[in-house]
Each structure stands twice: as C-alpha cells, then as structure tokens.
C-alpha cells in the first residue's frame, strides 16, 4: 500500500504559524501519524452540511479540517482551530 501524503493549504499554514509552536507541532505530528496509518478515515469523522466532503480530526481542544483525496493519495489540511471557533464561518 502506498503511503498517504500530507499537504497544508495556505489558510491552514497561516493559522498554524500564529499558534504556539508546541501546538502546531502536535497537530502536524497527529496528521502525519494518520497518514502513516494507511487509512485516514479511521481516526476522523466526516463533516456534514456546508462542510460535507471534509473530515475532521480531534487533537485535544483543537480541530484539524482535512480533505481526503483518494485519487492522489493525499490528505490536504484545509483549516485548523480551537474547538470553540473552528465551525464558525
């Protein structure tokens, strides 16, 4: 089985730069661990409504919103944020 790649979208990269470096590291290590597991859906939850098609991972009080692209075997990080703010758009 081919390993999943991880990409960080521009908006997510901006938000990650603003976070505490320890939190950023923890979030990125979690996503890489999910990618290395071979099944990125096993640790996530599909989103609904306006965010249908996206998945979310819970990392303590933080959420990582991703797009899982099977055809190119890539997890793209779309957004990151605190659980109290991430779904408010």
PDB file of N, CA and C in Angstrom:
ATOM      1  N   UNK A   1       0.837  -1.184   0.000  1.00  0.00           N
ATOM      2  CA  UNK A   1       0.000   0.000   0.000  1.00  0.00           C
ATOM      3  C   UNK A   1       0.883   1.250   0.000  1.00  0.00           C
ATOM      4  N   UNK A   2       0.567   2.180  -0.855  1.00  0.00           N
ATOM      5  CA  UNK A   2       1.329   3.416  -0.950  1.00  0.00           C
ATOM      6  C   UNK A   2       0.991   4.334   0.225  1.00  0.00           C
ATOM      7  N   UNK A   3       1.987   5.020   0.743  1.00  0.00           N
ATOM      8  CA  UNK A   3       1.786   5.928   1.879  1.00  0.00           C
ATOM      9  C   UNK A   3       1.030   7.182   1.440  1.00  0.00           C
ATOM     10  N   UNK A   4       0.203   7.676   2.333  1.00  0.00           N
ATOM     11  CA  UNK A   4      -0.542   8.905   2.077  1.00  0.00           C
ATOM     12  C   UNK A   4       0.375  10.106   2.267  1.00  0.00           C
ATOM     13  N   UNK A   5       0.231  11.089   1.385  1.00  0.00           N
ATOM     14  CA  UNK A   5       0.970  12.332   1.525  1.00  0.00           C
ATOM     15  C   UNK A   5       0.139  13.346   2.298  1.00  0.00           C
ATOM     16  N   UNK A   6       0.796  14.362   2.825  1.00  0.00           N
ATOM     17  CA  UNK A   6       0.116  15.430   3.557  1.00  0.00           C
ATOM     18  C   UNK A   6       0.487  16.760   2.924  1.00  0.00           C
ATOM     19  N   UNK A   7      -0.534  17.561   2.617  1.00  0.00           N
ATOM     20  CA  UNK A   7      -0.329  18.922   2.123  1.00  0.00           C
ATOM     21  C   UNK A   7      -1.014  19.882   3.082  1.00  0.00           C
ATOM     22  N   UNK A   8      -0.467  21.083   3.196  1.00  0.00           N
ATOM     23  CA  UNK A   8      -1.050  22.113   4.058  1.00  0.00           C
ATOM     24  C   UNK A   8      -1.534  23.246   3.165  1.00  0.00           C
ATOM     25  N   UNK A   9      -2.828  23.544   3.216  1.00  0.00           N
ATOM     26  CA  UNK A   9      -3.378  24.656   2.446  1.00  0.00           C
ATOM     27  C   UNK A   9      -2.869  25.990   2.969  1.00  0.00           C
ATOM     28  N   UNK A  10      -2.956  27.034   2.145  1.00  0.00           N
ATOM     29  CA  UNK A  10      -2.430  28.353   2.515  1.00  0.00           C
ATOM     30  C   UNK A  10      -3.082  28.912   3.769  1.00  0.00           C
ATOM     31  N   UNK A  11      -4.392  28.821   3.856  1.00  0.00           N
ATOM     32  CA  UNK A  11      -5.106  29.346   5.019  1.00  0.00           C
ATOM     33  C   UNK A  11      -4.700  28.601   6.285  1.00  0.00           C
ATOM     34  N   UNK A  12      -4.607  27.287   6.197  1.00  0.00           N
ATOM     35  CA  UNK A  12      -4.202  26.482   7.350  1.00  0.00           C
ATOM     36  C   UNK A  12      -2.762  26.804   7.748  1.00  0.00           C
ATOM     37  N   UNK A  13      -1.891  27.001   6.770  1.00  0.00           N
ATOM     38  CA  UNK A  13      -0.492  27.328   7.063  1.00  0.00           C
ATOM     39  C   UNK A  13      -0.392  28.654   7.813  1.00  0.00           C
ATOM     40  N   UNK A  14      -1.189  29.637   7.399  1.00  0.00           N
ATOM     41  CA  UNK A  14      -1.203  30.937   8.094  1.00  0.00           C
ATOM     42  C   UNK A  14      -1.621  30.768   9.551  1.00  0.00           C
ATOM     43  N   UNK A  15      -2.676  29.992   9.772  1.00  0.00           N
ATOM     44  CA  UNK A  15      -3.166  29.778  11.140  1.00  0.00           C
ATOM     45  C   UNK A  15      -2.154  28.996  11.975  1.00  0.00           C
ATOM     46  N   UNK A  16      -1.507  28.017  11.377  1.00  0.00           N
ATOM     47  CA  UNK A  16      -0.507  27.239  12.108  1.00  0.00           C
ATOM     48  C   UNK A  16       0.668  28.113  12.544  1.00  0.00           C
ATOM     49  N   UNK A  17       1.069  29.065  11.701  1.00  0.00           N
ATOM     50  CA  UNK A  17       2.170  29.962  12.049  1.00  0.00           C
ATOM     51  C   UNK A  17       1.828  30.841  13.248  1.00  0.00           C
ATOM     52  N   UNK A  18       0.539  31.145  13.433  1.00  0.00           N
ATOM     53  CA  UNK A  18       0.110  32.010  14.535  1.00  0.00           C
ATOM     54  C   UNK A  18      -0.032  31.258  15.857  1.00  0.00           C
ATOM     55  N   UNK A  19      -0.118  29.943  15.801  1.00  0.00           N
ATOM     56  CA  UNK A  19      -0.289  29.142  17.014  1.00  0.00           C
ATOM     57  C   UNK A  19       1.036  28.968  17.750  1.00  0.00           C
ATOM     58  N   UNK A  20       0.928  28.580  19.000  1.00  0.00           N
ATOM     59  CA  UNK A  20       2.100  28.216  19.786  1.00  0.00           C
ATOM     60  C   UNK A  20       2.835  27.089  19.051  1.00  0.00           C
ATOM     61  N   UNK A  21       4.155  27.172  18.923  1.00  0.00           N
ATOM     62  CA  UNK A  21       4.900  26.148  18.178  1.00  0.00           C
ATOM     63  C   UNK A  21       4.672  24.722  18.688  1.00  0.00           C
ATOM     64  N   UNK A  22       4.473  24.557  19.974  1.00  0.00           N
ATOM     65  CA  UNK A  22       4.235  23.221  20.530  1.00  0.00           C
ATOM     66  C   UNK A  22       2.898  22.655  20.042  1.00  0.00           C
ATOM     67  N   UNK A  23       1.870  23.501  19.967  1.00  0.00           N
ATOM     68  CA  UNK A  23       0.561  23.062  19.475  1.00  0.00           C
ATOM     69  C   UNK A  23       0.653  22.730  17.991  1.00  0.00           C
ATOM     70  N   UNK A  24       1.315  23.602  17.234  1.00  0.00           N
ATOM     71  CA  UNK A  24       1.494  23.363  15.800  1.00  0.00           C
ATOM     72  C   UNK A  24       2.181  22.019  15.568  1.00  0.00           C
ATOM     73  N   UNK A  25       3.234  21.764  16.317  1.00  0.00           N
ATOM     74  CA  UNK A  25       3.976  20.507  16.173  1.00  0.00           C
ATOM     75  C   UNK A  25       3.070  19.317  16.489  1.00  0.00           C
ATOM     76  N   UNK A  26       2.292  19.422  17.553  1.00  0.00           N
ATOM     77  CA  UNK A  26       1.400  18.330  17.944  1.00  0.00           C
ATOM     78  C   UNK A  26       0.350  18.052  16.863  1.00  0.00           C
ATOM     79  N   UNK A  27      -0.227  19.112  16.298  1.00  0.00           N
ATOM     80  CA  UNK A  27      -1.238  18.946  15.253  1.00  0.00           C
ATOM     81  C   UNK A  27      -0.641  18.294  14.010  1.00  0.00           C
ATOM     82  N   UNK A  28       0.532  18.774  13.593  1.00  0.00           N
ATOM     83  CA  UNK A  28       1.157  18.228  12.390  1.00  0.00           C
ATOM     84  C   UNK A  28       1.617  16.779  12.591  1.00  0.00           C
ATOM     85  N   UNK A  29       2.131  16.469  13.770  1.00  0.00           N
ATOM     86  CA  UNK A  29       2.523  15.084  14.054  1.00  0.00           C
ATOM     87  C   UNK A  29       1.314  14.160  14.041  1.00  0.00           C
ATOM     88  N   UNK A  30       0.184  14.649  14.540  1.00  0.00           N
ATOM     89  CA  UNK A  30      -1.032  13.836  14.539  1.00  0.00           C
ATOM     90  C   UNK A  30      -1.466  13.523  13.105  1.00  0.00           C
ATOM     91  N   UNK A  31      -1.509  14.562  12.262  1.00  0.00           N
ATOM     92  CA  UNK A  31      -1.931  14.362  10.869  1.00  0.00           C
ATOM     93  C   UNK A  31      -0.957  13.425  10.150  1.00  0.00           C
ATOM     94  N   UNK A  32       0.335  13.581  10.399  1.00  0.00           N
ATOM     95  CA  UNK A  32       1.306  12.687   9.767  1.00  0.00           C
ATOM     96  C   UNK A  32       1.115  11.257  10.251  1.00  0.00           C
ATOM     97  N   UNK A  33       0.797  11.083  11.524  1.00  0.00           N
ATOM     98  CA  UNK A  33       0.524   9.750  12.063  1.00  0.00           C
ATOM     99  C   UNK A  33      -0.683   9.109  11.411  1.00  0.00           C
ATOM    100  N   UNK A  34      -1.713   9.916  11.168  1.00  0.00           N
ATOM    101  CA  UNK A  34      -2.909   9.418  10.479  1.00  0.00           C
ATOM    102  C   UNK A  34      -2.542   8.994   9.058  1.00  0.00           C
ATOM    103  N   UNK A  35      -1.741   9.810   8.388  1.00  0.00           N
ATOM    104  CA  UNK A  35      -1.323   9.488   7.020  1.00  0.00           C
ATOM    105  C   UNK A  35      -0.512   8.194   7.000  1.00  0.00           C
ATOM    106  N   UNK A  36       0.349   8.017   7.982  1.00  0.00           N
ATOM    107  CA  UNK A  36       1.188   6.819   8.042  1.00  0.00           C
ATOM    108  C   UNK A  36       0.388   5.562   8.378  1.00  0.00           C
ATOM    109  N   UNK A  37      -0.793   5.740   8.970  1.00  0.00           N
ATOM    110  CA  UNK A  37      -1.608   4.582   9.369  1.00  0.00           C
ATOM    111  C   UNK A  37      -2.179   3.834   8.165  1.00  0.00           C
ATOM    112  N   UNK A  38      -2.255   4.507   7.017  1.00  0.00           N
ATOM    113  CA  UNK A  38      -2.763   3.856   5.812  1.00  0.00           C
ATOM    114  C   UNK A  38      -4.248   4.040   5.582  1.00  0.00           C
ATOM    115  N   UNK A  39      -5.003   4.419   6.613  1.00  0.00           N
ATOM    116  CA  UNK A  39      -6.440   4.653   6.469  1.00  0.00           C
ATOM    117  C   UNK A  39      -6.810   5.951   7.184  1.00  0.00           C
ATOM    118  N   UNK A  40      -6.770   7.078   6.475  1.00  0.00           N
ATOM    119  CA  UNK A  40      -7.005   8.366   7.127  1.00  0.00           C
ATOM    120  C   UNK A  40      -8.421   8.546   7.663  1.00  0.00           C
ATOM    121  N   UNK A  41      -9.346   7.729   7.214  1.00  0.00           N
ATOM    122  CA  UNK A  41     -10.728   7.857   7.699  1.00  0.00           C
ATOM    123  C   UNK A  41     -10.936   7.173   9.056  1.00  0.00           C
ATOM    124  N   UNK A  42     -10.020   6.302   9.434  1.00  0.00           N
ATOM    125  CA  UNK A  42     -10.198   5.536  10.670  1.00  0.00           C
ATOM    126  C   UNK A  42     -10.132   6.403  11.924  1.00  0.00           C
ATOM    127  N   UNK A  43      -9.436   7.522  11.876  1.00  0.00           N
ATOM    128  CA  UNK A  43      -9.277   8.383  13.051  1.00  0.00           C
ATOM    129  C   UNK A  43     -10.134   9.638  12.974  1.00  0.00           C
ATOM    130  N   UNK A  44     -10.810   9.854  11.850  1.00  0.00           N
ATOM    131  CA  UNK A  44     -11.558  11.090  11.662  1.00  0.00           C
ATOM    132  C   UNK A  44     -13.052  10.895  11.674  1.00  0.00           C
ATOM    133  N   UNK A  45     -13.738  12.007  11.471  1.00  0.00           N
ATOM    134  CA  UNK A  45     -15.196  11.993  11.401  1.00  0.00           C
ATOM    135  C   UNK A  45     -15.603  12.826  10.190  1.00  0.00           C
ATOM    136  N   UNK A  46     -16.508  12.304   9.366  1.00  0.00           N
ATOM    137  CA  UNK A  46     -16.959  13.095   8.217  1.00  0.00           C
ATOM    138  C   UNK A  46     -17.820  14.265   8.686  1.00  0.00           C
ATOM    139  N   UNK A  47     -17.646  15.403   8.034  1.00  0.00           N
ATOM    140  CA  UNK A  47     -18.440  16.576   8.370  1.00  0.00           C
ATOM    141  C   UNK A  47     -19.692  16.622   7.509  1.00  0.00           C
ATOM    142  N   UNK A  48     -20.664  17.400   7.947  1.00  0.00           N
ATOM    143  CA  UNK A  48     -21.951  17.485   7.254  1.00  0.00           C
ATOM    144  C   UNK A  48     -22.271  18.931   6.915  1.00  0.00           C
ATOM    145  N   UNK A  49     -23.384  19.118   6.235  1.00  0.00           N
ATOM    146  CA  UNK A  49     -23.854  20.466   5.901  1.00  0.00           C
ATOM    147  C   UNK A  49     -22.932  21.162   4.926  1.00  0.00           C
ATOM    148  N   UNK A  50     -22.585  22.420   5.231  1.00  0.00           N
ATOM    149  CA  UNK A  50     -21.717  23.210   4.355  1.00  0.00           C
ATOM    150  C   UNK A  50     -20.325  22.601   4.208  1.00  0.00           C
ATOM    151  N   UNK A  51     -19.943  21.778   5.162  1.00  0.00           N
ATOM    152  CA  UNK A  51     -18.601  21.193   5.151  1.00  0.00           C
ATOM    153  C   UNK A  51     -18.609  19.730   4.697  1.00  0.00           C
ATOM    154  N   UNK A  52     -19.689  19.307   4.068  1.00  0.00           N
ATOM    155  CA  UNK A  52     -19.779  17.928   3.578  1.00  0.00           C
ATOM    156  C   UNK A  52     -18.624  17.649   2.621  1.00  0.00           C
ATOM    157  N   UNK A  53     -18.057  16.474   2.725  1.00  0.00           N
ATOM    158  CA  UNK A  53     -16.913  16.101   1.894  1.00  0.00           C
ATOM    159  C   UNK A  53     -15.588  16.280   2.617  1.00  0.00           C
ATOM    160  N   UNK A  54     -15.613  17.027   3.721  1.00  0.00           N
ATOM    161  CA  UNK A  54     -14.410  17.232   4.519  1.00  0.00           C
ATOM    162  C   UNK A  54     -14.455  16.327   5.745  1.00  0.00           C
ATOM    163  N   UNK A  55     -13.310  16.137   6.348  1.00  0.00           N
ATOM    164  CA  UNK A  55     -13.184  15.311   7.543  1.00  0.00           C
ATOM    165  C   UNK A  55     -12.528  16.127   8.636  1.00  0.00           C
ATOM    166  N   UNK A  56     -12.779  15.735   9.897  1.00  0.00           N
ATOM    167  CA  UNK A  56     -12.134  16.431  10.996  1.00  0.00           C
ATOM    168  C   UNK A  56     -11.446  15.442  11.920  1.00  0.00           C
ATOM    169  N   UNK A  57     -10.323  15.907  12.457  1.00  0.00           N
ATOM    170  CA  UNK A  57      -9.590  15.161  13.472  1.00  0.00           C
ATOM    171  C   UNK A  57      -9.595  15.980  14.751  1.00  0.00           C
ATOM    172  N   UNK A  58      -9.778  15.300  15.878  1.00  0.00           N
ATOM    173  CA  UNK A  58      -9.738  15.946  17.192  1.00  0.00           C
ATOM    174  C   UNK A  58      -8.364  15.718  17.804  1.00  0.00           C
ATOM    175  N   UNK A  59      -7.724  16.810  18.182  1.00  0.00           N
ATOM    176  CA  UNK A  59      -6.434  16.740  18.866  1.00  0.00           C
ATOM    177  C   UNK A  59      -6.559  17.623  20.101  1.00  0.00           C
ATOM    178  N   UNK A  60      -6.857  17.006  21.225  1.00  0.00           N
ATOM    179  CA  UNK A  60      -7.166  17.718  22.475  1.00  0.00           C
ATOM    180  C   UNK A  60      -8.276  18.742  22.212  1.00  0.00           C
ATOM    181  N   UNK A  61      -8.035  20.025  22.469  1.00  0.00           N
ATOM    182  CA  UNK A  61      -9.063  21.055  22.259  1.00  0.00           C
ATOM    183  C   UNK A  61      -9.013  21.658  20.860  1.00  0.00           C
ATOM    184  N   UNK A  62      -8.241  21.074  19.978  1.00  0.00           N
ATOM    185  CA  UNK A  62      -8.050  21.616  18.635  1.00  0.00           C
ATOM    186  C   UNK A  62      -8.702  20.710  17.605  1.00  0.00           C
ATOM    187  N   UNK A  63      -9.065  21.293  16.474  1.00  0.00           N
ATOM    188  CA  UNK A  63      -9.648  20.540  15.370  1.00  0.00           C
ATOM    189  C   UNK A  63      -8.834  20.807  14.109  1.00  0.00           C
ATOM    190  N   UNK A  64      -8.653  19.757  13.335  1.00  0.00           N
ATOM    191  CA  UNK A  64      -7.963  19.847  12.050  1.00  0.00           C
ATOM    192  C   UNK A  64      -8.968  19.403  10.995  1.00  0.00           C
ATOM    193  N   UNK A  65      -9.287  20.297  10.065  1.00  0.00           N
ATOM    194  CA  UNK A  65     -10.229  20.004   8.983  1.00  0.00           C
ATOM    195  C   UNK A  65      -9.410  19.637   7.746  1.00  0.00           C
ATOM    196  N   UNK A  66      -9.722  18.477   7.161  1.00  0.00           N
ATOM    197  CA  UNK A  66      -8.936  17.995   6.027  1.00  0.00           C
ATOM    198  C   UNK A  66      -9.832  17.553   4.874  1.00  0.00           C
ATOM    199  N   UNK A  67      -9.241  17.530   3.704  1.00  0.00           N
ATOM    200  CA  UNK A  67      -9.848  16.942   2.513  1.00  0.00           C
ATOM    201  C   UNK A  67      -9.039  15.689   2.199  1.00  0.00           C
ATOM    202  N   UNK A  68      -9.706  14.550   2.161  1.00  0.00           N
ATOM    203  CA  UNK A  68      -9.034  13.284   1.858  1.00  0.00           C
ATOM    204  C   UNK A  68      -9.236  13.001   0.372  1.00  0.00           C
ATOM    205  N   UNK A  69      -8.127  12.993  -0.378  1.00  0.00           N
ATOM    206  CA  UNK A  69      -8.182  12.834  -1.831  1.00  0.00           C
ATOM    207  C   UNK A  69      -7.635  11.452  -2.215  1.00  0.00           C
ATOM    208  N   UNK A  70      -8.561  10.518  -2.416  1.00  0.00           N
ATOM    209  CA  UNK A  70      -8.171   9.137  -2.721  1.00  0.00           C
ATOM    210  C   UNK A  70      -7.414   9.014  -4.042  1.00  0.00           C
ATOM    211  N   UNK A  71      -7.815   9.780  -5.046  1.00  0.00           N
ATOM    212  CA  UNK A  71      -7.222   9.619  -6.376  1.00  0.00           C
ATOM    213  C   UNK A  71      -5.750  10.023  -6.427  1.00  0.00           C
ATOM    214  N   UNK A  72      -5.303  10.879  -5.502  1.00  0.00           N
ATOM    215  CA  UNK A  72      -3.886  11.245  -5.466  1.00  0.00           C
ATOM    216  C   UNK A  72      -3.237  10.839  -4.136  1.00  0.00           C
ATOM    217  N   UNK A  73      -3.967  10.082  -3.335  1.00  0.00           N
ATOM    218  CA  UNK A  73      -3.488   9.553  -2.052  1.00  0.00           C
ATOM    219  C   UNK A  73      -2.879  10.673  -1.203  1.00  0.00           C
ATOM    220  N   UNK A  74      -3.683  11.707  -0.964  1.00  0.00           N
ATOM    221  CA  UNK A  74      -3.217  12.883  -0.234  1.00  0.00           C
ATOM    222  C   UNK A  74      -4.259  13.354   0.767  1.00  0.00           C
ATOM    223  N   UNK A  75      -3.773  13.791   1.925  1.00  0.00           N
ATOM    224  CA  UNK A  75      -4.601  14.455   2.925  1.00  0.00           C
ATOM    225  C   UNK A  75      -4.204  15.926   2.881  1.00  0.00           C
ATOM    226  N   UNK A  76      -5.155  16.803   2.534  1.00  0.00           N
ATOM    227  CA  UNK A  76      -4.881  18.235   2.481  1.00  0.00           C
ATOM    228  C   UNK A  76      -5.512  18.904   3.691  1.00  0.00           C
ATOM    229  N   UNK A  77      -4.684  19.557   4.501  1.00  0.00           N
ATOM    230  CA  UNK A  77      -5.180  20.276   5.671  1.00  0.00           C
ATOM    231  C   UNK A  77      -5.787  21.588   5.184  1.00  0.00           C
ATOM    232  N   UNK A  78      -7.097  21.754   5.410  1.00  0.00           N
ATOM    233  CA  UNK A  78      -7.835  22.921   4.945  1.00  0.00           C
ATOM    234  C   UNK A  78      -7.882  24.010   6.009  1.00  0.00           C
ATOM    235  N   UNK A  79      -8.080  23.607   7.273  1.00  0.00           N
ATOM    236  CA  UNK A  79      -8.250  24.574   8.355  1.00  0.00           C
ATOM    237  C   UNK A  79      -7.839  23.939   9.674  1.00  0.00           C
ATOM    238  N   UNK A  80      -7.400  24.770  10.598  1.00  0.00           N
ATOM    239  CA  UNK A  80      -7.112  24.343  11.969  1.00  0.00           C
ATOM    240  C   UNK A  80      -7.644  25.411  12.903  1.00  0.00           C
ATOM    241  N   UNK A  81      -8.052  25.005  14.089  1.00  0.00           N
ATOM    242  CA  UNK A  81      -8.521  25.991  15.053  1.00  0.00           C
ATOM    243  C   UNK A  81      -8.989  25.344  16.337  1.00  0.00           C
ATOM    244  N   UNK A  82      -9.250  26.198  17.301  1.00  0.00           N
ATOM    245  CA  UNK A  82      -9.762  25.733  18.587  1.00  0.00           C
ATOM    246  C   UNK A  82     -11.187  25.239  18.393  1.00  0.00           C
ATOM    247  N   UNK A  83     -11.575  24.257  19.174  1.00  0.00           N
ATOM    248  CA  UNK A  83     -12.898  23.643  19.003  1.00  0.00           C
ATOM    249  C   UNK A  83     -14.034  24.635  19.180  1.00  0.00           C
ATOM    250  N   UNK A  84     -13.820  25.709  19.936  1.00  0.00           N
ATOM    251  CA  UNK A  84     -14.880  26.694  20.160  1.00  0.00           C
ATOM    252  C   UNK A  84     -15.075  27.635  18.977  1.00  0.00           C
ATOM    253  N   UNK A  85     -14.115  27.632  18.031  1.00  0.00           N
ATOM    254  CA  UNK A  85     -14.168  28.597  16.928  1.00  0.00           C
ATOM    255  C   UNK A  85     -14.162  27.982  15.536  1.00  0.00           C
ATOM    256  N   UNK A  86     -13.734  26.757  15.407  1.00  0.00           N
ATOM    257  CA  UNK A  86     -13.443  26.192  14.086  1.00  0.00           C
ATOM    258  C   UNK A  86     -14.653  26.104  13.160  1.00  0.00           C
ATOM    259  N   UNK A  87     -15.843  25.885  13.703  1.00  0.00           N
ATOM    260  CA  UNK A  87     -17.015  25.694  12.842  1.00  0.00           C
ATOM    261  C   UNK A  87     -17.775  26.990  12.582  1.00  0.00           C
ATOM    262  N   UNK A  88     -17.340  28.095  13.166  1.00  0.00           N
ATOM    263  CA  UNK A  88     -17.998  29.392  12.953  1.00  0.00           C
ATOM    264  C   UNK A  88     -17.410  30.060  11.727  1.00  0.00           C
ATOM    265  N   UNK A  89     -18.191  30.210  10.720  1.00  0.00           N
ATOM    266  CA  UNK A  89     -17.721  30.857   9.477  1.00  0.00           C
ATOM    267  C   UNK A  89     -18.765  31.815   8.983  1.00  0.00           C
TER     268      UNK A  89
END
